[in-house]
CSV table of C-alpha atoms in Angstrom, one decimal:
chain,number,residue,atom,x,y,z
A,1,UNK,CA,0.0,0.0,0.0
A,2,UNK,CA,0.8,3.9,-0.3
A,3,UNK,CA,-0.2,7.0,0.7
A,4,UNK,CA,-3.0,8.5,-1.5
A,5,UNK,CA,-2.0,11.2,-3.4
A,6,UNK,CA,-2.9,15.2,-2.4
A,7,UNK,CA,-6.6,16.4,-3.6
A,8,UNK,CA,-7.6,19.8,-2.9
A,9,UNK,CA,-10.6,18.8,-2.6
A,10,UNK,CA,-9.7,16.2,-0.1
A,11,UNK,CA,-8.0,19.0,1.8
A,12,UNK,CA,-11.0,21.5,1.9
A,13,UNK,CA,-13.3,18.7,2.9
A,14,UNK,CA,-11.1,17.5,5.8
A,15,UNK,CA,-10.6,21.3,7.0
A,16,UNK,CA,-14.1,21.6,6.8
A,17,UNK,CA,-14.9,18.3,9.1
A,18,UNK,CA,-11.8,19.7,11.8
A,19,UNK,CA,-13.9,22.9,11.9
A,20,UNK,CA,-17.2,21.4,12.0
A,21,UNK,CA,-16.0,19.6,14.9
A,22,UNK,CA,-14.2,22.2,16.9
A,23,UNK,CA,-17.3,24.4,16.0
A,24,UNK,CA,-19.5,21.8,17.3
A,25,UNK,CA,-17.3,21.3,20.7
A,26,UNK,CA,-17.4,24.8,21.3
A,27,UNK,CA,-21.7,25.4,21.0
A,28,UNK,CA,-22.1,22.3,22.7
A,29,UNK,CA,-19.6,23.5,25.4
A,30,UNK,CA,-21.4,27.0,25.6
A,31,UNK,CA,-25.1,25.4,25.4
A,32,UNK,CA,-23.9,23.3,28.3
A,33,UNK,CA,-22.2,25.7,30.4
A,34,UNK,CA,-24.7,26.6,33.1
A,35,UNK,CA,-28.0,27.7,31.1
A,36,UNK,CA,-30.6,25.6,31.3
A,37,UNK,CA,-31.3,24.7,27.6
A,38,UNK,CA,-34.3,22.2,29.3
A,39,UNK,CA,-35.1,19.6,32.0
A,40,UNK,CA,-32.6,16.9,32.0
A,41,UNK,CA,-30.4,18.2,29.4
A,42,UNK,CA,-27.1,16.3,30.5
A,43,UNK,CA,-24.2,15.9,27.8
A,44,UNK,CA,-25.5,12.4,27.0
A,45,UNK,CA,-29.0,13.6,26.8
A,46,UNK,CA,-27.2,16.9,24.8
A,47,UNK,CA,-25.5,14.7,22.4
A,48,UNK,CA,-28.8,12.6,21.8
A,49,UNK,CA,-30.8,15.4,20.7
A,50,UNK,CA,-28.3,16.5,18.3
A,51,UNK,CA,-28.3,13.3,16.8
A,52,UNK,CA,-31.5,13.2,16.3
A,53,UNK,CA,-31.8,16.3,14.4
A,54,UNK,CA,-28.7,16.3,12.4
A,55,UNK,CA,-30.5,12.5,11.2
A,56,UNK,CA,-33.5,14.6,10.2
A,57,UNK,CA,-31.2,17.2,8.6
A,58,UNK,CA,-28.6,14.7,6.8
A,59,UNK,CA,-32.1,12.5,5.2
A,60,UNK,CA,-32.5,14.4,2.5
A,61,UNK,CA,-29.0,15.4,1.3
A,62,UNK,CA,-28.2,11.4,1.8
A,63,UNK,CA,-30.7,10.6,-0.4
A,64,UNK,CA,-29.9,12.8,-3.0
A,65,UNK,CA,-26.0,11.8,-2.6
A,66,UNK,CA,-26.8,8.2,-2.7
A,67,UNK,CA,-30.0,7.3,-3.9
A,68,UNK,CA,-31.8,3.9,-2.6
A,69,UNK,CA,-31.2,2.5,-6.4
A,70,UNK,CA,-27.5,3.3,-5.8
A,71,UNK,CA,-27.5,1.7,-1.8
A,72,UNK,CA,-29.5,-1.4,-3.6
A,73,UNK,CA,-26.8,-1.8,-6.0
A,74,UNK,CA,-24.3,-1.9,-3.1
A,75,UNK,CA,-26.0,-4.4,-0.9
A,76,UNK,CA,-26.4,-6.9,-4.2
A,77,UNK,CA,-22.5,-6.4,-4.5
A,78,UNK,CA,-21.9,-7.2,-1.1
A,79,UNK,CA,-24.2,-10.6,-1.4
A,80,UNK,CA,-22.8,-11.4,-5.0
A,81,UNK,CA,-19.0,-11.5,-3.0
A,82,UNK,CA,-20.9,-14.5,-0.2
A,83,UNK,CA,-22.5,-11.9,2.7
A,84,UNK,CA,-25.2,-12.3,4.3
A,85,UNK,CA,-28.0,-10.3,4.7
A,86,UNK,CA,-28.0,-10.6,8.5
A,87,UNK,CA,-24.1,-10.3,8.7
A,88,UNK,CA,-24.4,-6.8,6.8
A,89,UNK,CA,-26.9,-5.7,9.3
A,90,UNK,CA,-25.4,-6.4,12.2
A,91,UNK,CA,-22.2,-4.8,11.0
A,92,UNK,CA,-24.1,-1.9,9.9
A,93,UNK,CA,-25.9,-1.5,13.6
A,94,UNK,CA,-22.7,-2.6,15.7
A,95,UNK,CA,-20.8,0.2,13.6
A,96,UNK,CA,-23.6,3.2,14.4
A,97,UNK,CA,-24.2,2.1,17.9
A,98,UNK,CA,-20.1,1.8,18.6
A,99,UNK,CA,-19.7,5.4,16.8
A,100,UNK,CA,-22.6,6.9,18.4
A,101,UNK,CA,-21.2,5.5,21.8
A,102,UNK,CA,-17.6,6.8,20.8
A,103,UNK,CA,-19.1,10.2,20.1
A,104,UNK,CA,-21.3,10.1,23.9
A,105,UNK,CA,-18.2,9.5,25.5
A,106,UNK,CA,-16.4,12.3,23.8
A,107,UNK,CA,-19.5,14.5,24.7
A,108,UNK,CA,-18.8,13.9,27.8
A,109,UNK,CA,-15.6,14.5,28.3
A,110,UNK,CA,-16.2,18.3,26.5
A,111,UNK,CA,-18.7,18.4,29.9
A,112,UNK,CA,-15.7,18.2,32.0
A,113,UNK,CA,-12.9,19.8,29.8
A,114,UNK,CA,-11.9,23.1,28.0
A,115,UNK,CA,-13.1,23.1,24.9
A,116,UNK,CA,-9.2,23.5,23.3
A,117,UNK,CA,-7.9,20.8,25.5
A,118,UNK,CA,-10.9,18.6,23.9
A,119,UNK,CA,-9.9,19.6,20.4
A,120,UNK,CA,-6.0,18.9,20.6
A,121,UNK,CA,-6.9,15.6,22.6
A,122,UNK,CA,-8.8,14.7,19.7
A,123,UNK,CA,-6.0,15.9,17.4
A,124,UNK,CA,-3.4,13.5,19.0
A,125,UNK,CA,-6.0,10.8,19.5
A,126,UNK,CA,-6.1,10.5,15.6
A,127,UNK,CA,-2.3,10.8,15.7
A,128,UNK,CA,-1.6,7.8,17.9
A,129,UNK,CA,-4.6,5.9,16.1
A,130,UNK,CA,-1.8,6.9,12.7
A,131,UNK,CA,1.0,5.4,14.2
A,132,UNK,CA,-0.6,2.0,15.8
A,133,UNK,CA,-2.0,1.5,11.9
A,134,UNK,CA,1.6,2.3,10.6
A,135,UNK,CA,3.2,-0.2,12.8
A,136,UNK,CA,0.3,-3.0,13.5
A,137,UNK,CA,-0.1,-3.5,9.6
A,138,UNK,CA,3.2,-1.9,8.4
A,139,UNK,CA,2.0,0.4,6.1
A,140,UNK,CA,5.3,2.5,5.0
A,141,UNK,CA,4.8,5.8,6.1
A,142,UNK,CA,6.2,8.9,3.4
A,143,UNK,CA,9.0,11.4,5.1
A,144,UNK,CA,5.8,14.4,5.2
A,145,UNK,CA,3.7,11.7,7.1
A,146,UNK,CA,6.4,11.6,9.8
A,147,UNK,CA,6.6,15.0,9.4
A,148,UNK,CA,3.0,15.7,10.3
A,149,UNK,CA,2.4,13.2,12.8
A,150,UNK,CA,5.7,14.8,14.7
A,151,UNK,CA,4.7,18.5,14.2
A,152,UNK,CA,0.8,17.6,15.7
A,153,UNK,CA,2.5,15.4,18.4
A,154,UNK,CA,5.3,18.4,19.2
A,155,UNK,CA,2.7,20.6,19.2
A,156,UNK,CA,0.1,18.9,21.9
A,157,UNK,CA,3.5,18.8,23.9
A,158,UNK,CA,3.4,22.2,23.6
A,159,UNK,CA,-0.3,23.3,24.3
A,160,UNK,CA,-0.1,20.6,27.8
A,161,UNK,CA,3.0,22.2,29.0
A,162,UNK,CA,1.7,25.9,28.0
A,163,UNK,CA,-1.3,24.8,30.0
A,164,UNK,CA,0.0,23.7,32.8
A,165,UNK,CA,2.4,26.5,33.5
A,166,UNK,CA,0.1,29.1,32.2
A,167,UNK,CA,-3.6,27.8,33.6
């Protein structure tokens, strides 16, 4: 395997997902950070609601993206190659309810946490998730891999021992 090869495109939609999700850390932060938004409105019961509406939201646009004819088309692939019916719904609802648990948990940690110190865990969580790939299935790694994975790990470095001297 190699690296995939630089897209602008690729680059403006994975800019647009970081600050999507740092946006998203900070509202949530601010919605839960003391006003009472409604009656048992804990981060879990936050993150639920949000979920529910950016469903309702993402229905449409889904189904304009990938149309049921094209979803059909994928699912008769899957079974032409031997899968199941069954096996490709349970690893369809395993996957959404281990990411939707992923994403509780991480709700709740912005409940407890600065919103920064949230966003730059995050950063080198995805860094260390990098490097156990590179090595567990050793996939080469390109000189401005290494050089990114060091810069976002020298720079958490930073940002902890900024905050701890600093507040």
């Amino acid at each position: 395997l190699k690296e995939l090869s630089f897209t602008w495109l690729g680059f403006i939609a994975a800019m647009g997902s970081n600050l999507s999700s740092a946006l998203r850390g900070i509202l949530a932060k601010k919605t839960m950070g003391g006003n009472s938004v409604g009656e048992n409105m804990s981060e879990a019961n936050l993150y639920g609601v949000l979920t529910i509406l950016a469903f309702i939201a993402m229905v449409p646009i889904s189904l304009v993206l990938e149309p049921p004819a094209a979803i059909m088309a994928a699912i008769s692939a899957a079974l032409d190659k031997g899968l199941t019916l069954g096996y490709l719904w349970k690893q369809s609802l395993l996957a959404g309810a281990f990411y939707y648990l992923y994403n509780e948990v991480a709700f709740l940690a912005l409940g407890r946490v600065n919103p920064v110190t949230h966003a730059v865990g995050n950063t080198i969580k995805r860094v260390v998730i990098i490097i156990a790939s590179v090595i567990a299935f050793k996939t080469p790694i390109s000189t401005l891999g290494i050089v990114g994975s060091s810069i976002a790990i020298f720079g958490t470095l930073l940002y902890s021992l900024a905050k701890s001297k600093f507040g």
